[in-house]
Coordinates of C-alpha atoms in Angstrom, one line a residue:
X1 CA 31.5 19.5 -3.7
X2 CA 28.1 18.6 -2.6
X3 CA 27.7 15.4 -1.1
X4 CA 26.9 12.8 -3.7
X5 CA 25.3 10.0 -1.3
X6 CA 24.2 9.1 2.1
X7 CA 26.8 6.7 3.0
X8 CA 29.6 9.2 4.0
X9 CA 29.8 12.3 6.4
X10 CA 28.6 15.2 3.8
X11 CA 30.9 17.8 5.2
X12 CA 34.0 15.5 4.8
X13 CA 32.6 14.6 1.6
X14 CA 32.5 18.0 0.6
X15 CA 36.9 17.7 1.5
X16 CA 37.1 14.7 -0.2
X17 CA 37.2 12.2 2.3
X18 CA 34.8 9.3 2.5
X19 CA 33.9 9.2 6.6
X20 CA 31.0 6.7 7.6
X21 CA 28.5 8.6 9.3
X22 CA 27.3 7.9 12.6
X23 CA 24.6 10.8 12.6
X24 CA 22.0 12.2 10.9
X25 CA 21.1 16.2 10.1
X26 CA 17.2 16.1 9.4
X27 CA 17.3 20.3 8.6
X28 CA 20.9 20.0 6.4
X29 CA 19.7 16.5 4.9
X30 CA 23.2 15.1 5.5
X31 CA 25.1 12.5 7.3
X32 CA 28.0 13.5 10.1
X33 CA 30.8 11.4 11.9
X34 CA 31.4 11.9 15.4
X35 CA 34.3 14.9 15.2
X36 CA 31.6 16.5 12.2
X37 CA 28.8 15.9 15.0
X38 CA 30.8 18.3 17.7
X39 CA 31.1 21.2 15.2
X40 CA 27.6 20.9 14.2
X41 CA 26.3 21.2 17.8
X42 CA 29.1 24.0 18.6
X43 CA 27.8 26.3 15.3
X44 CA 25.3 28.8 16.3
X45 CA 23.6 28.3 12.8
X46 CA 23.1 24.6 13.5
X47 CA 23.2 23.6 16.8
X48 CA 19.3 24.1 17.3
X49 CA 19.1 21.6 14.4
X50 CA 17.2 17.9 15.1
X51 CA 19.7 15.0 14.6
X52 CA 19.5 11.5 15.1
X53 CA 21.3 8.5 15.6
X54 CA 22.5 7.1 11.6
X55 CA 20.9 3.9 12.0
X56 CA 17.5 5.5 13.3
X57 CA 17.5 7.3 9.9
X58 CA 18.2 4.8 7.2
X59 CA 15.5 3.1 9.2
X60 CA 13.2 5.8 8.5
X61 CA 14.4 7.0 5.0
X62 CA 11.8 4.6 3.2
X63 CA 9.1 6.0 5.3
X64 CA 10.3 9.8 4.9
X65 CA 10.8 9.4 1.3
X66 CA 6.6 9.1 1.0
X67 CA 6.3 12.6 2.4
X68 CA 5.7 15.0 0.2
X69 CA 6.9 18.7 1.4
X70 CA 6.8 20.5 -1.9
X71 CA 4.0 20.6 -4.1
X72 CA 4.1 17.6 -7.0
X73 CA 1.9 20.3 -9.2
X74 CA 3.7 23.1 -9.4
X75 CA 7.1 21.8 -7.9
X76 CA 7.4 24.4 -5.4
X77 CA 7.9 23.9 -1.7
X78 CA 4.5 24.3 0.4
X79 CA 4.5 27.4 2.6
X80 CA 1.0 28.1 3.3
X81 CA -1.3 25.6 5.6
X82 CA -5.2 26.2 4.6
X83 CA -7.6 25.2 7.8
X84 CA -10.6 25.3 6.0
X85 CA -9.2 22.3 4.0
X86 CA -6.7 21.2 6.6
X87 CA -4.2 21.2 3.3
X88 CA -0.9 22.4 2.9
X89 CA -0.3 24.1 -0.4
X90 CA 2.5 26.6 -2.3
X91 CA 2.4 30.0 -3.1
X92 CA 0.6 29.5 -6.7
X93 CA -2.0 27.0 -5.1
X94 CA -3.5 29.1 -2.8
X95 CA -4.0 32.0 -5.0
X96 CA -5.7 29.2 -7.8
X97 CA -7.5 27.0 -5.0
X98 CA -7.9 28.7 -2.1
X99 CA -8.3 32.4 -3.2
X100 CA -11.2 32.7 -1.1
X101 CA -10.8 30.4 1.8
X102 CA -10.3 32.5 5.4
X103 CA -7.3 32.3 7.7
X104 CA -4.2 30.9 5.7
X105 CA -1.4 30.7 7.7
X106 CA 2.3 30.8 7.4
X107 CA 3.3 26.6 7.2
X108 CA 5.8 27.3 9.9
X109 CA 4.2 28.9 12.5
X110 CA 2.2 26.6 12.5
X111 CA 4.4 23.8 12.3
X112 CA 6.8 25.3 14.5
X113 CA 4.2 24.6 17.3
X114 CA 2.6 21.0 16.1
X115 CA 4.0 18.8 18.2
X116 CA 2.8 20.4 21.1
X117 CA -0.5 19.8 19.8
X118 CA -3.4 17.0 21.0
X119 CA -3.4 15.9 17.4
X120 CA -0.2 13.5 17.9
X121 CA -1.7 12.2 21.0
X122 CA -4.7 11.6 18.9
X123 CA -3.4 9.3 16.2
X124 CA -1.2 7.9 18.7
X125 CA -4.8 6.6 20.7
X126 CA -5.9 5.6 16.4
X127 CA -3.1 3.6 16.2
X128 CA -3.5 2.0 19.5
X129 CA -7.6 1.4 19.0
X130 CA -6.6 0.1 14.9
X131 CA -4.4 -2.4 16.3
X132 CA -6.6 -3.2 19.2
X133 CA -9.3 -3.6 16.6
X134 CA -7.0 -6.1 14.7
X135 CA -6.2 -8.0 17.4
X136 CA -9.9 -8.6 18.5
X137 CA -10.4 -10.1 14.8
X138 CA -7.6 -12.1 15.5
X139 CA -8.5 -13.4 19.0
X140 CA -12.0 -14.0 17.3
X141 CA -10.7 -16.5 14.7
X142 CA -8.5 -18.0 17.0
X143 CA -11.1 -18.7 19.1
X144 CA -14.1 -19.7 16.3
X145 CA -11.4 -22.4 14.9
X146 CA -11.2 -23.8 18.5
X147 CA -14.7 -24.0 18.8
X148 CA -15.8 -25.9 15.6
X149 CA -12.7 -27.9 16.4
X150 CA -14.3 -28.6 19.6
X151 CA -17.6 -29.2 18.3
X152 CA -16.3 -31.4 15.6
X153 CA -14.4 -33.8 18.6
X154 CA -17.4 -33.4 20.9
X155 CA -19.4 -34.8 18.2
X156 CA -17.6 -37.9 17.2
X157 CA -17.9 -38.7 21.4
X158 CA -21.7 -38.7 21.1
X159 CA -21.4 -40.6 18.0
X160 CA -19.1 -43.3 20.1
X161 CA -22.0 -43.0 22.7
X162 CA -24.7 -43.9 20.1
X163 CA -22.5 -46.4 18.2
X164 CA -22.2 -48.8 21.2
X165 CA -26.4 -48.2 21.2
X166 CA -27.3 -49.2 17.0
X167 CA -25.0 -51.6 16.1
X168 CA -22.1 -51.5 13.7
X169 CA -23.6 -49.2 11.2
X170 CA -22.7 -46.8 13.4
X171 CA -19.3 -47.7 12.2
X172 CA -20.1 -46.6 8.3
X173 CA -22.0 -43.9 9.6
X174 CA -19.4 -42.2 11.7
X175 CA -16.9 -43.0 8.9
X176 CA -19.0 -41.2 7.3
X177 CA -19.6 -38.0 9.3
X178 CA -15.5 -37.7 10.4
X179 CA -15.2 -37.8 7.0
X180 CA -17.4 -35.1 5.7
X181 CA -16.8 -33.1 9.1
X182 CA -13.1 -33.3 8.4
X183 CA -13.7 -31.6 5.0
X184 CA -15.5 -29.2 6.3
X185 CA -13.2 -28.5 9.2
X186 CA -10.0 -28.8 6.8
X187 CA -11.8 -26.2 3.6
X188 CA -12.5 -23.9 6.8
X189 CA -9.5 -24.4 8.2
X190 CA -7.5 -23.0 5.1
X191 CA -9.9 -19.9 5.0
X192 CA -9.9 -19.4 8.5
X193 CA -5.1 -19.9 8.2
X194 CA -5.4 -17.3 5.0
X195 CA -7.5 -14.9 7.0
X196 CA -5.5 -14.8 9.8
X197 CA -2.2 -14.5 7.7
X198 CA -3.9 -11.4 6.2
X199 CA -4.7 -10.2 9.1
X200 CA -1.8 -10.4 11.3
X201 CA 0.3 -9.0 8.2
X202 CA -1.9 -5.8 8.7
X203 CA -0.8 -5.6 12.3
X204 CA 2.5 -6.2 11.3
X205 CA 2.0 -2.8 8.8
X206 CA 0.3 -0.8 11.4
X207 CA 3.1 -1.3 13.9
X208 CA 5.8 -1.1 11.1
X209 CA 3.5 2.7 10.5
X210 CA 3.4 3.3 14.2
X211 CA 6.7 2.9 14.5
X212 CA 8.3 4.6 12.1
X213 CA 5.9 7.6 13.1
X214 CA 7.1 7.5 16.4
X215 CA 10.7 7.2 15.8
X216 CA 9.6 10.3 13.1
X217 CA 8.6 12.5 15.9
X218 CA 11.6 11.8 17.5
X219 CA 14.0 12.6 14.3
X220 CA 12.0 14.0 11.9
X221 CA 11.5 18.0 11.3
X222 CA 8.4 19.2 12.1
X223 CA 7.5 19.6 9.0
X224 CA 8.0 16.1 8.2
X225 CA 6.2 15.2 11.0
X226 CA 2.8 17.7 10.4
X227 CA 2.7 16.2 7.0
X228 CA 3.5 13.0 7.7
X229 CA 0.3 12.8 10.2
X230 CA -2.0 14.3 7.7
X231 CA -1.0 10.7 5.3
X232 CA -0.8 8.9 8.5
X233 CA -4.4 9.6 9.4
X234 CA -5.6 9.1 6.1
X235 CA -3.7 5.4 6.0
X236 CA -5.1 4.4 9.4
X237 CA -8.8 5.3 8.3
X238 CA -7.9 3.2 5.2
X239 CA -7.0 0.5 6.9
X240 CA -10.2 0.9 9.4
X241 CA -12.2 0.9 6.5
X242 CA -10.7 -1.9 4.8
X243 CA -10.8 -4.2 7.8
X244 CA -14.7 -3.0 8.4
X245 CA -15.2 -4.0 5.1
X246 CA -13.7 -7.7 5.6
X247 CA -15.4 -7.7 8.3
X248 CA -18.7 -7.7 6.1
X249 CA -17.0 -10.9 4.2
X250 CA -18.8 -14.3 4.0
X251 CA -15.3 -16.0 5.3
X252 CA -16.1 -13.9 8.6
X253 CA -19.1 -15.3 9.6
X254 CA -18.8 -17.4 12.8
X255 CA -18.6 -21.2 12.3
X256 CA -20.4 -23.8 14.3
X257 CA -20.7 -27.3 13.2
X258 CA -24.3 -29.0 13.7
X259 CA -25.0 -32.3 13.7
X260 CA -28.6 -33.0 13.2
X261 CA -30.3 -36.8 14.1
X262 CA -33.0 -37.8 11.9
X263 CA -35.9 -38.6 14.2
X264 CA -37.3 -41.0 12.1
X265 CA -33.9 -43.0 12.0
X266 CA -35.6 -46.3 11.7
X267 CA -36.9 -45.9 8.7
X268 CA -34.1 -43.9 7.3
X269 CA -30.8 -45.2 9.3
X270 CA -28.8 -44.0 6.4
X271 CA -29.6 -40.7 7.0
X272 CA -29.2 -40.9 10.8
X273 CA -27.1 -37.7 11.3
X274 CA -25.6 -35.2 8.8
X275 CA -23.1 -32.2 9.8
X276 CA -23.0 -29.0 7.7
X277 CA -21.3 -25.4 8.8
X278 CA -23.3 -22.7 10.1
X279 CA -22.7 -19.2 9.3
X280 CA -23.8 -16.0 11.1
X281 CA -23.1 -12.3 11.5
X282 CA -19.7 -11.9 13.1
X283 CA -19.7 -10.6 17.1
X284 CA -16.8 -8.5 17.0
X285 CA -17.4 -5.2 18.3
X286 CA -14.6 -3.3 16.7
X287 CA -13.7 0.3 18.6
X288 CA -14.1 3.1 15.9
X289 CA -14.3 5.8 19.0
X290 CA -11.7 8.1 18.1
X291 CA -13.2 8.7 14.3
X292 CA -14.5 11.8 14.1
X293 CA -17.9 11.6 13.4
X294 CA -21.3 13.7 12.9
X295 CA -24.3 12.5 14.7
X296 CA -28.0 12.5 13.8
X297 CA -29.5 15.0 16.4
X298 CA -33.2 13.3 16.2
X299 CA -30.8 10.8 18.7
X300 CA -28.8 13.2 20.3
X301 CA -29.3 12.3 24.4
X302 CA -28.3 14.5 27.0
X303 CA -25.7 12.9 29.2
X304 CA -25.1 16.0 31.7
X305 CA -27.3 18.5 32.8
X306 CA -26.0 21.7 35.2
X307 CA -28.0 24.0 37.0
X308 CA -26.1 27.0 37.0
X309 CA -25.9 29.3 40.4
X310 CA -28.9 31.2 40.2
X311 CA -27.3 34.2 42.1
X312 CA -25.3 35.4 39.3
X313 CA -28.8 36.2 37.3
X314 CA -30.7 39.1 38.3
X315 CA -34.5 40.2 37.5
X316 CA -33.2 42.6 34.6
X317 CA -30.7 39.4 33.3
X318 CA -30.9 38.7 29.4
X319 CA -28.8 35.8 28.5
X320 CA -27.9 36.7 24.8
X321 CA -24.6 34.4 24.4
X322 CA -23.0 31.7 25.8
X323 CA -19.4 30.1 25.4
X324 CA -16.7 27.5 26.5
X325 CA -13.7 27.9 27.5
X326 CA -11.1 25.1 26.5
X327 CA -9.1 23.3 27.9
X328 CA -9.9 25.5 31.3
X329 CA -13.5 23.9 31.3
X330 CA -15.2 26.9 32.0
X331 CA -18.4 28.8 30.6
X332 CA -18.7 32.5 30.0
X333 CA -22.3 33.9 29.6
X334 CA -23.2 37.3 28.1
X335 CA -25.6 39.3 30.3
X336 CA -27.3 41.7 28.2
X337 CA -29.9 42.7 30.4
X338 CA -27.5 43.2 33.4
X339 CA -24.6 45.0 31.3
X340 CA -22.0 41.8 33.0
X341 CA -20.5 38.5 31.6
X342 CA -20.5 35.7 33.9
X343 CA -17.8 32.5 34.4
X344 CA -18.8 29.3 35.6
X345 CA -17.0 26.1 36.1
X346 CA -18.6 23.1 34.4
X347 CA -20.5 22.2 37.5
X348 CA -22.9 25.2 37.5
X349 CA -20.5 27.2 40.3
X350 CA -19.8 30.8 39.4
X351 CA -16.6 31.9 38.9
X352 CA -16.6 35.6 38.8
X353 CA -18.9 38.1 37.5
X354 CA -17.7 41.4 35.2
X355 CA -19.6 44.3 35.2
X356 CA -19.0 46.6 32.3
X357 CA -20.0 50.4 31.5
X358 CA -22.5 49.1 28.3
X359 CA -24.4 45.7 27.6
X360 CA -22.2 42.7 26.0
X361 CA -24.5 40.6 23.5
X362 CA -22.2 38.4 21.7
X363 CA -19.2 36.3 23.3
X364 CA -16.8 33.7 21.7
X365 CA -13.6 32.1 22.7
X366 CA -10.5 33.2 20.9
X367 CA -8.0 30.7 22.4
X368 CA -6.9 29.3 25.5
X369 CA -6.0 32.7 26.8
X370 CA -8.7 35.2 25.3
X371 CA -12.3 35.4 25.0
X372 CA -13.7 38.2 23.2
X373 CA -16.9 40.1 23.6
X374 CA -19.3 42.5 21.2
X375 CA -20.7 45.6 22.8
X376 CA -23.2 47.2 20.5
X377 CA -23.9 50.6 22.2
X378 CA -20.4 51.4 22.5
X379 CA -19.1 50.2 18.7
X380 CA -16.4 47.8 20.2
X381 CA -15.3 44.4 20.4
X382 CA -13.5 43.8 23.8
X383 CA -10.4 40.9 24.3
X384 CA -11.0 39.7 27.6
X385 CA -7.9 37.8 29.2
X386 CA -8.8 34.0 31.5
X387 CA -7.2 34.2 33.9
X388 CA -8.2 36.8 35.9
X389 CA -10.6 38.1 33.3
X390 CA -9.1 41.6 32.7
X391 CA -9.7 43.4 29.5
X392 CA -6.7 43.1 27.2
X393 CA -7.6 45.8 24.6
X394 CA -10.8 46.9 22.4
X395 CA -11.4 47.2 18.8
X396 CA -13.6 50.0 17.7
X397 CA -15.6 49.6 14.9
X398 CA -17.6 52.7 14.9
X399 CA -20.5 49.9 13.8
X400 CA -23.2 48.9 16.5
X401 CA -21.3 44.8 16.6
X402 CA -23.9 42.1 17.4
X403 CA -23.4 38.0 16.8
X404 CA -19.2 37.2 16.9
X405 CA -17.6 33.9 16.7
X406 CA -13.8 33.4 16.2
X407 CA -12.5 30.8 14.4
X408 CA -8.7 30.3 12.6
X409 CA -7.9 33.4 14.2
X410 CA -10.5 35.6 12.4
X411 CA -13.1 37.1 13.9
X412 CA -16.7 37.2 12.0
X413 CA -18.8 40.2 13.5
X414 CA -23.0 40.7 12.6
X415 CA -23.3 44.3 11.9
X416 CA -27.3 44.3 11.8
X417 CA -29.0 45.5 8.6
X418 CA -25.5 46.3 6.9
X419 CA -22.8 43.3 7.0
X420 CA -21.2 40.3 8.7
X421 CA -17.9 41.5 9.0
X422 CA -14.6 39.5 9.2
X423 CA -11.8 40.8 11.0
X424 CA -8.2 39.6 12.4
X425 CA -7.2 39.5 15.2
X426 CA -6.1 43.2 15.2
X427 CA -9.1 44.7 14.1
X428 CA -8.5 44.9 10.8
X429 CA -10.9 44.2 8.2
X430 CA -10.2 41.4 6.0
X431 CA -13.7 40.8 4.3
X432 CA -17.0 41.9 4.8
X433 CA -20.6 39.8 3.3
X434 CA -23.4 42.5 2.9
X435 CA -26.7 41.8 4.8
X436 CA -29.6 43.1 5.1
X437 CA -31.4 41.5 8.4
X438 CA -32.7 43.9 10.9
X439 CA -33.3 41.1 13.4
X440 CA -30.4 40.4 16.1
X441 CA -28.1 38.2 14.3
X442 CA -25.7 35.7 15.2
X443 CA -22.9 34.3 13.7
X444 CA -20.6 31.2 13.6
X445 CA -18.2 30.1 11.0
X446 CA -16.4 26.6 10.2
X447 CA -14.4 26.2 7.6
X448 CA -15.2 28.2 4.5
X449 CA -18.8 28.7 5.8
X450 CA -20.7 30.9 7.8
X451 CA -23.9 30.6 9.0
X452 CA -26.4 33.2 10.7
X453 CA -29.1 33.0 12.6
X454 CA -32.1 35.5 12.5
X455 CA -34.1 35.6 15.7
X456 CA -37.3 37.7 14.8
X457 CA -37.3 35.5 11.4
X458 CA -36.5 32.1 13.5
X459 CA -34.5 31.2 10.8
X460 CA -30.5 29.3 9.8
X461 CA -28.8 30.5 6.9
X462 CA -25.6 28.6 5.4
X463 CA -23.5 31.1 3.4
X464 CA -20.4 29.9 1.2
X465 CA -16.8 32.0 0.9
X466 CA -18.2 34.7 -1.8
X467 CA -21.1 35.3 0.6
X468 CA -24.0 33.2 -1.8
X469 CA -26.8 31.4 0.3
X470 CA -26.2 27.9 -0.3
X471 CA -29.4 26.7 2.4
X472 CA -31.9 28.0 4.4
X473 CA -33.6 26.0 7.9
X474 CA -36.6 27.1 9.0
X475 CA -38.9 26.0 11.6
X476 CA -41.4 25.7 14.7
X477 CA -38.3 24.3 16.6
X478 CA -36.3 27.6 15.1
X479 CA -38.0 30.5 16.4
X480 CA -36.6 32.9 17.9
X481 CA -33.3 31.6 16.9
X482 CA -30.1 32.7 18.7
X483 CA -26.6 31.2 19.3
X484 CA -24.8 28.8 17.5

């Protein structure tokens, strides 16, 4: 008998006895007593599984029952992860949608592996810079209502200063002003209370998110928790883009109350002084610094500049290639001219330098461990390991290989005047774009794009998944055109 709800122990349910559970199965989506608990934990087939704490889970059911782990289309559980559209997808998706994107991968390799990732850490800081962000609005309006609060009181004191000065029509007159300032300060007051009720409800929902996020990563699945992060990212730039739009609203405008005396009071006493609200743009800098972002080059500065060691360059040195090296912060450079790669640390110092039997042109990083190299004489692509920079195997192509970059685990190869060549990880070919550049080419891919440089034509070409030019870049600042 399956269990019918999650207010008993499912496998006592399943005997017909109604135990309250005091745990929670993420992986069998069940509730367990404490005896249940023990043979859970002592089965080999379950005692790897994720459980928490009853409570914790009722907690977090509303919050889990928003993530989606099978496909609302086609009603079938999602089993692929696309990179090029950061998407999860089923079976019968990716042959409709992403037919021709590279690099699909197996969903749980690589969700078995996604909490290890930076990515958590990531929204973690997003979550920490949104409600920052919040807060500074709050502080802001805190503050601005204390100030034309303040200004309103410091102006009925100069107003008692000047009354004791003109006589008692001072009296009407600064009946007059507490009056109109008080409406002011009271209309403004209710905008400035309703603003700040909407504003600390939105903390109140981003922590509520935070939280149930974190207490996800600690009880959730990991598949739960990779999809979850996808929504999560998506609800945090929501909510950045909601509060930068408020932030644009006529009610956040910072207040200040102005009195103004008439200098020709004589002749007009009843118009002595008059206070009115003054708006302006809003001086909250909000933090939007871990948004990913593209940047217009023409303001593009260089922050750091390294002079690398000189003695790792000899006359007969031809620089055709140049990587780094993540998170190990170091740079590889392919020596053409010398036949050698060389390593450097971020601040110009050299590493080591590896000679090889024929010239390397292109080199790309492959991941943390591997860096990989093109050697066109020879026909072969070389996996190079970093740590001590030993050659971990070689691909032969029987094709003279140029330009390579790796990216999603597949490697794209310029074969000059015949094809850029996509290969896995293996060596095997997996799809090839026909080409007809003489020139040295380069390569780099992103997503379901490629893009090669020519450098006798001085030239950037965009190229979609089918291998159709969708732009071309071209000029005096593009010749001779090399890496990407």
């Amino acid at each position: 008998i399956p269990p019918t709800s999650n207010n008993y122990c499912g496998p006592c349910e399943t005997r017909l006895m109604t135990t309250a559970p005091k745990y929670w199965c993420n992986f069998c989506e069940e509730g367990l007593c404490a005896e249940c608990f023990e043979h859970h934990k002592a089965i080999k087939a379950s005692r790897s599984h994720i459980t928490v704490d009853f409570t914790t889970f009722m907690k977090l059911k509303p919050f889990i029952s928003t993530i989606d782990t099978e496909c609302k289309i086609h009603d079938l559980p999602f089993e692929l992860y696309c990179p090029n559209h950061e998407a999860t997808c089923c079976s019968f998706c990716a042959t409709m949608d992403h037919s021709t994107c590279f690099g699909l991968k197996s969903l749980p390799s690589v969700v078995a592996s996604f909490r290890k990732s930076d990515y958590l850490n990531y929204l973690d800081r997003r979550f920490d810079v949104l409600v920052n962000n919040i807060e500074k609005v709050i502080e802001n309006r805190v503050k601005n209502k204390e100030k034309i609060s303040n200004q309103s009181t410091k102006s009925r004191s100069d107003i008692q200063i000047l009354r004791k000065e003109i006589n008692k029509h001072l009296d009407n007159l600064e009946s007059q002003l507490a009056t109109k300032s008080d409406k002011i300060i009271q209309d403004e007051n209710e905008k400035l209370e309703n603003i700040l009720l909407r504003l600390e409800e939105k903390k109140s929902n981003v922590n509520d998110i935070k939280q149930n996020f974190s207490d996800l990563k600690i009880g959730g699945t990991n598949l739960q928790v990779f999809i979850s992060s996808r929504q999560i990212d998506k609800t945090i730039s929501e909510v950045n883009e909601s509060l930068n739009i408020e932030m644009t609203d006529e009610n956040m405008s910072e207040l200040s109350l102005e009195f103004k005396m008439n200098p020709d009071f004589e002749e007009t006493i009843n118009q002595l002084l008059n206070v009115h609200l003054n708006k302006e743009e809003s001086t909250v800098l909000l933090d939007f610094s871990t948004k990913l972002s593209c940047q217009d080059v023409t303001k593009v500065t260089a922050v750091h500049v390294t002079s690398f060691q000189k003695s790792a360059f000899k006359k007969t040195s031809n620089i055709t290639c140049i990587t780094s090296l993540h998170p190990r912060g170091k740079i590889v450079v392919a020596d053409y001219g010398s036949s050698s790669i060389s390593v450097f640390n971020l601040d110009g110092s050299l590493v080591t330098n590896v000679q090889f039997s024929s010239q390397p042109f292109g080199v790309t990083t492959v991941d943390e461990y591997r860096f990989a190299i093109s050697l066109p004489s020879t026909e072969s692509i070389k996996m190079i390991e970093t740590t001590e920079y030993t050659e971990l195997k070689e691909i032969k192509l029987k094709k003279p290989c140029w330009g390579i970059n790796c990216v999603n685990d597949l490697l794209f190869v310029a074969i000059r005047s015949t094809e850029i060549l996509v290969l896995d990880l293996a060596g095997n070919a997996v799809k090839t774009f026909p080409t007809n550049q003489n020139s040295s080419i380069y390569v780099h891919a992103f997503r379901d794009l490629h893009f090669r440089s020519d450098f006798e034509e001085g030239c950037v070409c965009c190229y979609n998944s089918t291998g159709n030019k969708l732009w071309q870049f071209k000029n005096e600042n593009t010749k001779g055109a090399r890496n990407m």
